[in-house]
Coordinates of C-alpha atoms in Angstrom, one line a residue:
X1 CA -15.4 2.0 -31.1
X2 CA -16.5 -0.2 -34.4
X3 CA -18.2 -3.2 -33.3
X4 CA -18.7 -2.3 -30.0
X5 CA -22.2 -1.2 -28.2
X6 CA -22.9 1.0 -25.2
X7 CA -23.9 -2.3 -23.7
X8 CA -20.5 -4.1 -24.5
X9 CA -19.0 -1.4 -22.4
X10 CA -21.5 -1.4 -19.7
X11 CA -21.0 -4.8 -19.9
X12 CA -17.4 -6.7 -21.4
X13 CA -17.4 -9.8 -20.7
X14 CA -21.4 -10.7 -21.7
X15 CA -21.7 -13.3 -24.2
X16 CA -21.0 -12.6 -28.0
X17 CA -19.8 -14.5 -30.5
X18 CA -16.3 -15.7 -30.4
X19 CA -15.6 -14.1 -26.9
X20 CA -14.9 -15.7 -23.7
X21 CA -18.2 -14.9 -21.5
X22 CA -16.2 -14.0 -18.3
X23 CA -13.0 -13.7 -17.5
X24 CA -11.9 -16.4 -14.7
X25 CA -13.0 -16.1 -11.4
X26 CA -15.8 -13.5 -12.1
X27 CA -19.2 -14.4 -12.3
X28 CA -21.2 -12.9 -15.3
X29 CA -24.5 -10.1 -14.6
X30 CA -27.5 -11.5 -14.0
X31 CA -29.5 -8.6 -15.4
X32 CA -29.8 -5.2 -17.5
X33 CA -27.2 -2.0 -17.8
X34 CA -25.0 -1.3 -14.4
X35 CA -25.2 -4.6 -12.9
X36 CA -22.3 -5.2 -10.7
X37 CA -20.1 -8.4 -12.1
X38 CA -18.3 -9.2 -8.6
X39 CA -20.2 -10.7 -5.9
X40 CA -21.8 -7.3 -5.4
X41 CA -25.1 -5.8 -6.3
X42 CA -25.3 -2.2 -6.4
X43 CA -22.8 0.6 -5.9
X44 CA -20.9 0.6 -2.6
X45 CA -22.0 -3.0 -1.3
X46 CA -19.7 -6.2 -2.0
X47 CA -20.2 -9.3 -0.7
X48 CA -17.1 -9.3 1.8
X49 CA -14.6 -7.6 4.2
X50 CA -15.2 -5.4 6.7
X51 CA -15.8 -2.3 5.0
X52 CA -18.7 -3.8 2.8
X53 CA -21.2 -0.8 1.9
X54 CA -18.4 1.7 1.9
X55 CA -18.2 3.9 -1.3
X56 CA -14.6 5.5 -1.9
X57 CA -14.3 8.0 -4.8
X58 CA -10.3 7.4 -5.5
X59 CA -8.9 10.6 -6.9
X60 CA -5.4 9.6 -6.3
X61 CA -2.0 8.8 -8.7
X62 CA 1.3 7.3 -8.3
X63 CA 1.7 5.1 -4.6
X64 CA 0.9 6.9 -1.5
X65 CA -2.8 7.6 -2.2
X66 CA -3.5 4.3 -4.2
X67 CA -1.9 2.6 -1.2
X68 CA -5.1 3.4 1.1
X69 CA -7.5 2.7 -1.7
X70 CA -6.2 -0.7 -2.2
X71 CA -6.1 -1.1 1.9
X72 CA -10.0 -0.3 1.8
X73 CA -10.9 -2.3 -1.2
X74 CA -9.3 -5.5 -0.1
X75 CA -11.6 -4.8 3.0
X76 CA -14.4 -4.8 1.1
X77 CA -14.9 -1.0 0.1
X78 CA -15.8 -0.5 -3.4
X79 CA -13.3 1.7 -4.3
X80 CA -14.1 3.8 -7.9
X81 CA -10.9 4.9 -8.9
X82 CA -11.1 8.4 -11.3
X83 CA -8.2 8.8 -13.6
X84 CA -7.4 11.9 -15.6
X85 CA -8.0 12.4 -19.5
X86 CA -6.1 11.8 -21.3
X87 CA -3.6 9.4 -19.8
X88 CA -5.0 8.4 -17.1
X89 CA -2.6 7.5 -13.8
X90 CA 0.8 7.7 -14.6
X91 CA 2.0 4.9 -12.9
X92 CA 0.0 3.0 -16.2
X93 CA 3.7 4.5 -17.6
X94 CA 5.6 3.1 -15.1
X95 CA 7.4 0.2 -17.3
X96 CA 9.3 -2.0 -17.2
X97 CA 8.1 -4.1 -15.7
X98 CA 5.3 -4.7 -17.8
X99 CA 2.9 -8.3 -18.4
X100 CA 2.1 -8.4 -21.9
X101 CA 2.4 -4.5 -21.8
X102 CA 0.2 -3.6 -18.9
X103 CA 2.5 -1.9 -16.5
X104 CA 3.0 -4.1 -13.2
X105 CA 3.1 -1.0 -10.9
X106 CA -0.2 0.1 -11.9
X107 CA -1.5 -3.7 -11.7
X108 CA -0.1 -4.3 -8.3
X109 CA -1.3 -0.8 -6.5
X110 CA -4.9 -0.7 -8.2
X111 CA -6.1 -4.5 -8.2
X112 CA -9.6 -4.7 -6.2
X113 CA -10.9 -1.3 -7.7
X114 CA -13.2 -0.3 -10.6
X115 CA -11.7 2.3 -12.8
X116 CA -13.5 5.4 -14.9
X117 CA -11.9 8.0 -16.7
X118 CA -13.2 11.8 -16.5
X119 CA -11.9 15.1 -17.8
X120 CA -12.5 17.1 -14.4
X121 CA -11.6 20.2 -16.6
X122 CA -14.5 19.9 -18.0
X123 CA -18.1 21.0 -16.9
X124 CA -19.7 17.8 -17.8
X125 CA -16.7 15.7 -16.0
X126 CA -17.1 17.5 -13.0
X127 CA -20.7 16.9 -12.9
X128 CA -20.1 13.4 -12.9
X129 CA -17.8 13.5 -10.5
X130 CA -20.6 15.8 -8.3
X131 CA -23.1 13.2 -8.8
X132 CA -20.6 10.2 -7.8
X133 CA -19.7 12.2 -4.4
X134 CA -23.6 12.5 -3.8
X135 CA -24.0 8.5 -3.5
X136 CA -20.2 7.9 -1.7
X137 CA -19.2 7.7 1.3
X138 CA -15.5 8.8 1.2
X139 CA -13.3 10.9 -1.7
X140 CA -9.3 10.4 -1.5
X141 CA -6.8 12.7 -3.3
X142 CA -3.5 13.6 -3.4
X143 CA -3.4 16.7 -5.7
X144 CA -1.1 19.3 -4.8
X145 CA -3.5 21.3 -1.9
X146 CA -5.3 24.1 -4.1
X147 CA -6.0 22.2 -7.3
X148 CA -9.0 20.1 -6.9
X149 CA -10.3 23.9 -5.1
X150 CA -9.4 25.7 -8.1
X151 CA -12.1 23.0 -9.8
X152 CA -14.2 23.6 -7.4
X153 CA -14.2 20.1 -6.1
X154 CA -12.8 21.0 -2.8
X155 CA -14.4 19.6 0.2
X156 CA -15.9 23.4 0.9
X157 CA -17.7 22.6 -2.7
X158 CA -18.5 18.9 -2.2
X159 CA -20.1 18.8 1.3
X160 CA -22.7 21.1 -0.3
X161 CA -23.5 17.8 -2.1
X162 CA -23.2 15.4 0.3
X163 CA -22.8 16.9 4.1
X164 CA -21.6 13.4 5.4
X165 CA -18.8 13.1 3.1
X166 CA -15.4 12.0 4.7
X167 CA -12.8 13.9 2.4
X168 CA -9.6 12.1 2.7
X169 CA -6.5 14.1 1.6
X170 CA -2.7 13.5 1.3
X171 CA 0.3 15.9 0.3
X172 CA 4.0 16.0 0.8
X173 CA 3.8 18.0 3.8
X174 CA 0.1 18.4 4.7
X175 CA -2.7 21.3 4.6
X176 CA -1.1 23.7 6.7
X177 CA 2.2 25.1 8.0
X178 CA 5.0 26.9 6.1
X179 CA 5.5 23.8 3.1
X180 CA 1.9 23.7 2.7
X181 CA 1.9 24.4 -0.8
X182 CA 4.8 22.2 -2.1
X183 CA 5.1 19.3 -4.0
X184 CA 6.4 16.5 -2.1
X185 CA 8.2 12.8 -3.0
X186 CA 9.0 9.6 -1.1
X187 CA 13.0 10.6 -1.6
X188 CA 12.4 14.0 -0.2
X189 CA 10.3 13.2 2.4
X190 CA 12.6 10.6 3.2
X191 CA 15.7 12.9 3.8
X192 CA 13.2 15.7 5.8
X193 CA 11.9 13.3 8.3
X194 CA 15.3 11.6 9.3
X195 CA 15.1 8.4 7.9
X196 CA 18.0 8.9 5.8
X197 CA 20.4 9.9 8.1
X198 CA 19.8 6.9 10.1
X199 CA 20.1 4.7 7.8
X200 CA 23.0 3.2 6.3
X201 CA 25.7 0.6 7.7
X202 CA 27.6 3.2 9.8
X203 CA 27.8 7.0 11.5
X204 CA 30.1 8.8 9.2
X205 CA 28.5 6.7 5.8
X206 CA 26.6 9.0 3.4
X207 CA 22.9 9.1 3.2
X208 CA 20.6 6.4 2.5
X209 CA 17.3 5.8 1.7
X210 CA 15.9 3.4 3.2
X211 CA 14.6 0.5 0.2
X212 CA 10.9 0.7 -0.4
X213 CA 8.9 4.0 -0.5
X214 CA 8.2 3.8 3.5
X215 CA 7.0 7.4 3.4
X216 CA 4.5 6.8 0.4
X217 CA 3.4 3.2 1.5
X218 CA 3.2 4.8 5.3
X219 CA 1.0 7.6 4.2
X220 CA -1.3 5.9 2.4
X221 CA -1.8 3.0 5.5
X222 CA -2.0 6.1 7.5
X223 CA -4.8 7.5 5.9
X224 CA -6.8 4.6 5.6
X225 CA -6.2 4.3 9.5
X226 CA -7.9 8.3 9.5
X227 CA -10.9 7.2 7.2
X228 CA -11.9 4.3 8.8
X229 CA -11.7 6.4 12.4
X230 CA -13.9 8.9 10.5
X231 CA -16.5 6.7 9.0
X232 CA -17.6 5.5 12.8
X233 CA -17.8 8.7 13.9
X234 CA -20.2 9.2 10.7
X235 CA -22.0 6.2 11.7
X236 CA -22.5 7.6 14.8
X237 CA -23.4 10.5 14.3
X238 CA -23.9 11.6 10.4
X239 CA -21.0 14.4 10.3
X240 CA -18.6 13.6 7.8
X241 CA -15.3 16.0 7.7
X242 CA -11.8 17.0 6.2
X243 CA -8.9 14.7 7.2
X244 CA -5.5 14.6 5.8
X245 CA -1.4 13.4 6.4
X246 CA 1.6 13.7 4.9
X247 CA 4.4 12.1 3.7
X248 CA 6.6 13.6 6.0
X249 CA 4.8 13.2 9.1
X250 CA 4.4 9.4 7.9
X251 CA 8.4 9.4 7.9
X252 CA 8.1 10.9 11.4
X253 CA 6.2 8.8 12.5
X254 CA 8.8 5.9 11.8
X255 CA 11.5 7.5 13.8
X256 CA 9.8 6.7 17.4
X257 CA 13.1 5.2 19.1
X258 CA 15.6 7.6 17.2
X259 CA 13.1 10.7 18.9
X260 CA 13.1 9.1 22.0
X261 CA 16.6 8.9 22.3
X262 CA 17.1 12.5 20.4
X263 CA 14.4 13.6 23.1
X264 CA 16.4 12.6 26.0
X265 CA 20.1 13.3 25.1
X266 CA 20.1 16.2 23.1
X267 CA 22.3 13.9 20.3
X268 CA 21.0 13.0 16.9
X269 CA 21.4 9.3 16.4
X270 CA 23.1 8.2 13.4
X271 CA 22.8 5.1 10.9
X272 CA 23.9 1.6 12.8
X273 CA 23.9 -0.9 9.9
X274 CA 21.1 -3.7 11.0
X275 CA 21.9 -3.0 14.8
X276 CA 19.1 -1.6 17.0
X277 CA 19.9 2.0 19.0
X278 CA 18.3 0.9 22.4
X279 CA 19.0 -3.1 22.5
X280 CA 21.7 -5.7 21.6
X281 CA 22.5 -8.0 20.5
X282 CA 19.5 -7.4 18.1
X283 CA 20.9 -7.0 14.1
X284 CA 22.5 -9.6 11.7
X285 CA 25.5 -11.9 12.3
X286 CA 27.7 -13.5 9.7
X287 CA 27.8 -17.0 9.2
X288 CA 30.3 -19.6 7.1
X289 CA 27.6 -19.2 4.1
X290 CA 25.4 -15.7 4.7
X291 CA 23.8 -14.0 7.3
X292 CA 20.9 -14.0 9.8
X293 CA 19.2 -11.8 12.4
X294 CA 19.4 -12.9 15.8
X295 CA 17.7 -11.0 18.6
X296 CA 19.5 -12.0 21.4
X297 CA 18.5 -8.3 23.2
X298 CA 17.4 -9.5 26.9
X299 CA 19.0 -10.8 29.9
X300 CA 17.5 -14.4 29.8
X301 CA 18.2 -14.6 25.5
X302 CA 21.9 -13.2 25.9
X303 CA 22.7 -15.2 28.3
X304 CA 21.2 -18.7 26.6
X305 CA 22.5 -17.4 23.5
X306 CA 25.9 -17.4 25.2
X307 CA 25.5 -20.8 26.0
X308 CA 24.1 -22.0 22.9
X309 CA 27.0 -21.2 21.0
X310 CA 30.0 -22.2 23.4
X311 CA 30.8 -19.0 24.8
X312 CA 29.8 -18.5 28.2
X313 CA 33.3 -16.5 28.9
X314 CA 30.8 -13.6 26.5
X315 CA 28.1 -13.3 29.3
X316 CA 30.6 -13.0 31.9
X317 CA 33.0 -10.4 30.3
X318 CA 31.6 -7.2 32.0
X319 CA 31.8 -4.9 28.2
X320 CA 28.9 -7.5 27.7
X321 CA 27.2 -8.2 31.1
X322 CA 24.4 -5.4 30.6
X323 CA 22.0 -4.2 27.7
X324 CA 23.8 -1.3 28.6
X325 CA 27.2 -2.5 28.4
X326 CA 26.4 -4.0 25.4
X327 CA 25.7 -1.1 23.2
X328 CA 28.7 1.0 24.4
X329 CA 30.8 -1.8 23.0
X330 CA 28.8 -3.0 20.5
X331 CA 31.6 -2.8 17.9
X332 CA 33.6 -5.3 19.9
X333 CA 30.6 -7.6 20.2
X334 CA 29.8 -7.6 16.7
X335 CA 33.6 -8.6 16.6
X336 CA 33.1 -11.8 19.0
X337 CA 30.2 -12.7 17.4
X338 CA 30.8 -12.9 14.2
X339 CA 33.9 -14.7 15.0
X340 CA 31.6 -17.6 16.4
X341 CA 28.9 -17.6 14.1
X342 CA 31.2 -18.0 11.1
X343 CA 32.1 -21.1 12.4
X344 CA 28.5 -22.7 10.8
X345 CA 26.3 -22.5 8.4
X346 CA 22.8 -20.3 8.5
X347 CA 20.5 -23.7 9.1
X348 CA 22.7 -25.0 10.9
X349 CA 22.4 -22.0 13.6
X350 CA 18.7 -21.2 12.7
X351 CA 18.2 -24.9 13.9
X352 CA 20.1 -24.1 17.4
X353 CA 18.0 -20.7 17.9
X354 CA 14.6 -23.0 16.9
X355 CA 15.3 -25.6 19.4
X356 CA 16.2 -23.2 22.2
X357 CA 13.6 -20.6 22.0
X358 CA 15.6 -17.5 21.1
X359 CA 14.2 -15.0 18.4
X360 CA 16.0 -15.2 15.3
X361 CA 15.6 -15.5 11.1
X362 CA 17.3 -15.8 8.1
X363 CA 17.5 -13.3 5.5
X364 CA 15.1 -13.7 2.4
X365 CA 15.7 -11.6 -1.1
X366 CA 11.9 -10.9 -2.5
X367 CA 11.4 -14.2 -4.2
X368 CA 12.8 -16.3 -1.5
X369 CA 10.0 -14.1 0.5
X370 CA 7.4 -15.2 -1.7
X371 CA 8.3 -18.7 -2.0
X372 CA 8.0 -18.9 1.9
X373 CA 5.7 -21.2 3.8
X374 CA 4.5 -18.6 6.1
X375 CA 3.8 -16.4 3.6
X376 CA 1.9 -19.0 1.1
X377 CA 0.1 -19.8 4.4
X378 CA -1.1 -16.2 5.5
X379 CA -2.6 -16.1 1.8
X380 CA 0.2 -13.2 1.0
X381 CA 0.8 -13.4 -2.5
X382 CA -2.4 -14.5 -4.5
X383 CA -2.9 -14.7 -8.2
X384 CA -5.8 -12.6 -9.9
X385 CA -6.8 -13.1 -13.5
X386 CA -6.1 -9.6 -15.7
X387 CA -8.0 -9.6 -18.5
X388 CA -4.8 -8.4 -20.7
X389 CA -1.9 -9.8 -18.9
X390 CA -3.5 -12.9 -17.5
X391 CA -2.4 -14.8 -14.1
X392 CA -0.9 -11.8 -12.3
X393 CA 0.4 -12.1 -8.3
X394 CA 0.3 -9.3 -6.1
X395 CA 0.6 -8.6 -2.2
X396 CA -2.5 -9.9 0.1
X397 CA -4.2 -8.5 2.8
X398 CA -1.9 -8.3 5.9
X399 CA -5.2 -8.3 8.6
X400 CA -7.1 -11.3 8.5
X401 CA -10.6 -11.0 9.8
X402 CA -12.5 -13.8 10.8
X403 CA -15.8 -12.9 10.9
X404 CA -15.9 -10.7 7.6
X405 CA -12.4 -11.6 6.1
X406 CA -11.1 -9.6 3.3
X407 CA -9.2 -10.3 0.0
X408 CA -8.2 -9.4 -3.6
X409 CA -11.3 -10.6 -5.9
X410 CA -10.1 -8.8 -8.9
X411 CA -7.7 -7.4 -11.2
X412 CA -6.8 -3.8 -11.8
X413 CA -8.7 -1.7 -14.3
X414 CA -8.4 -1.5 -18.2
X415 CA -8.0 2.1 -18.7
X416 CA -12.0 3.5 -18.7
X417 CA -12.8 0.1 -18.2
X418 CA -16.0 0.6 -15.6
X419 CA -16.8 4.1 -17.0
X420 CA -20.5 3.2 -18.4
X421 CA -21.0 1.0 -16.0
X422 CA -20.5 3.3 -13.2
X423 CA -21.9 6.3 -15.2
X424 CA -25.5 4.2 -15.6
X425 CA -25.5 3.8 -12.0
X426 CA -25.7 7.0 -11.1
X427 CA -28.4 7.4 -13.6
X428 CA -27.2 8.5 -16.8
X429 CA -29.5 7.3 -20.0
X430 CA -27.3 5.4 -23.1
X431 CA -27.6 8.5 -25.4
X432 CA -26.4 11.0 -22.2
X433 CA -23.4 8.6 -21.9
X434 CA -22.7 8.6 -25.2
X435 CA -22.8 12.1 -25.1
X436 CA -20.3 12.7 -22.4
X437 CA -17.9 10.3 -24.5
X438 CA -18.4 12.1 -27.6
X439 CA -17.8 15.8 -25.8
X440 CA -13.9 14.1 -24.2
X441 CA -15.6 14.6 -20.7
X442 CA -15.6 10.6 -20.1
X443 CA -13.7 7.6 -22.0
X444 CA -15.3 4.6 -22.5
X445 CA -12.5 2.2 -22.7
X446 CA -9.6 1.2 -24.7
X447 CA -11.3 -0.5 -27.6
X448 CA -7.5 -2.3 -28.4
X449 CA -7.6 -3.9 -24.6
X450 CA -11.2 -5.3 -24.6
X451 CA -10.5 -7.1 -27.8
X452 CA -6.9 -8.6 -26.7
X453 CA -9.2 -9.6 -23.5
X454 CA -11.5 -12.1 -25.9

């Protein structure tokens, strides 16, 4: 690492010649080795959200685990996140899409953390890791169940360390029962819990899955839910304990209606396009120029729906009259609709469904999404400053507090990039760090990124 001191990495954005003190939007340390640079002071306190104080020991990869790290950090958690040597996570592979060749996957999942890299295989990195667990509060992983044991970093290992430790785990199918010990995906999950047989534009239509990884995004809100229900029983009382989900169960969990229906008839429902299985009219209509969704599903909205668009013959037609009567014929009245609607353009009808007071939206791709008032408003897609790539967006906080809001306040990582810092924080000397780095049990940083950073 020619030109670069233990310092420099404790430290990369302090002054030195030719460099740009600190990157924007991040205020520079105001004294000695391990000095937090963001609004914080020592490990496990930042200056906002919620969850200030909170120390969460991220041993997690890909989406679903990342996704409740980046939940807790945006609510003030100072979330350490411990990637493997060498490599690191591999979503820092995922490309394209890449920002002047940092991978936008990793960027987007992992914003709001620091980032260290350890070899847990070693005896040195797993020391480090013992000594981190000492001082946190919670530890996330999603390893297949049995590896982090076969380390000896299971919980069993680390509440010998710290007794109050929430362990946070998630798997494909959880700790117990007969797929325990499998490997598990979004995709598959997907197809075990349902979803993709009930999604799709009709009955007899071949699976689908439905577009964003619900079961990895799920899990991960799911277990943030868990840790956060954990950490005030700690509070309480001191005890931390083992908690974990799955991404199947988070897939079950999505399929509350298509249960209860399965529950009560005995009949597996089946994929029904953008129609709803227990109300209608409640799904998207076509217009002269598009669609929208309308959700026209109760008595009082059918029937000035009826009258809004010139059909009052609709709410009198007895296939119609009932929410009942509705979805036995709701292939006819997708029929009459849509006839109707097609008359006029998407504003044009979103202006008639404004004025009167009856649920209903248009249909935005992803960028028309972003570029949406509402969204701008509710602060959903800010910009953060990466050191490498520069102005990067990314998805805000969807609970706003107002006592102790949260937000994103910083980029993702550089691969190692916090290493030092956090290891001098726990209390290792300059020459024991440099030590570690020497011996492959930490990295320090890429030496390549901190200088494209200057």
């Amino acid at each position: 690492m020619a030109g670069w001191s233990l310092w420099d990495l404790l430290n990369p954005y302090a002054a030195r010649p030719g460099r740009r003190k600190t990157p924007p939007g991040i205020s520079a340390p105001t004294a000695g080795p391990g000095r937090r640079t963001i609004e914080e002071d020592t490990m496990g306190a930042r200056a906002f959200g919620p969850l200030q104080g909170m120390t969460v020991i991220e041993l997690c990869h890909h989406m679903a685990g990342p996704t409740c790290g980046l939940m807790l950090a945006d609510m003030g958690a100072d979330v350490i996140k411990v990637e493997k040597s060498p490599g690191g996570d591999d979503t820092r592979r995922n490309v394209p899409p890449a920002i002047n060749g940092e991978s936008a996957s990793f960027m987007m999942m992992n914003r709001n953390k620091r980032g260290i890299v350890l070899d847990l295989k070693t005896p040195e990195g797993a020391a480090a890791l013992r000594k981190l667990v000492a001082k946190a509060d919670v530890l996330t992983e999603n390893f297949r169940p049995g590896v982090l044991e076969r380390l000896g970093l299971g919980y069993d290992d680390l509440k010998k360390v710290n007794p109050g430790l929430i362990y946070a785990s998630i798997s494909g199918f959880g700790l117990t029962g007969p797929y325990a010990k499998r490997g598990g995906f979004d995709l598959v999950a997907q197809g075990m819990s349902g979803l993709m047989s009930i999604t799709g534009e009709r009955p007899d239509g071949p699976p689908v899955k439905v577009g964003p990884p619900v079961c990895d995004i799920t899990a991960g809100l799911l277990l943030a839910l868990g840790i956060c229900a954990a950490y005030s029983h700690r509070l309480k009382t001191g005890e931390g304990q083992r908690l974990d989900t799955s991404l199947m169960e988070a897939g079950i969990t999505l399929t509350y209606w298509q249960s209860t229906i399965a529950f009560a008839t005995g009949v597996a429902p089946r994929a029904m396009g953008s129609a709803h299985p227990l109300s209608a009219p409640y799904q998207a209509v076509r217009c002269s120029d598009g669609y929208i969704n309308i959700a026209a599903n109760t008595a009082r909205f059918w029937e000035k729906m009826c009258t809004m668009i010139g059909a009052p013959e609709l709410f009198a037609d007895p296939r119609f009259k009932t929410n009942g009567d509705r979805l036995a014929n709701l292939k006819e009245l997708e029929a009459e609709l849509n006839a109707r609607f097609e008359k006029d353009t998407r504003e044009a009808w979103l202006a008639k469904f404004e004025a009167e007071g009856i649920p209903a939206g248009p249909i935005f791709d992803i960028l028309e999404m972003h570029q949406d008032p509402q969204t701008i408003a509710r602060e959903m897609v800010p910009t953060v400053d990466h050191p490498v790539a520069g102005s990067v967006q990314t998805i805000g906080l969807p609970i706003k507090f107002q006592g102790t809001p949260g937000k994103v306040a910083m980029p993702s990582p550089l691969f190692g990039q916090h290493t030092a810092e956090v290891l001098a924080e726990l209390g290792y000397t300059e020459t024991e760090i440099e030590a570690l780095a020497a011996g492959n049990a930490v990295h320090l940083g890429d030496t390549a990124s901190r200088e494209a950073a200057e």
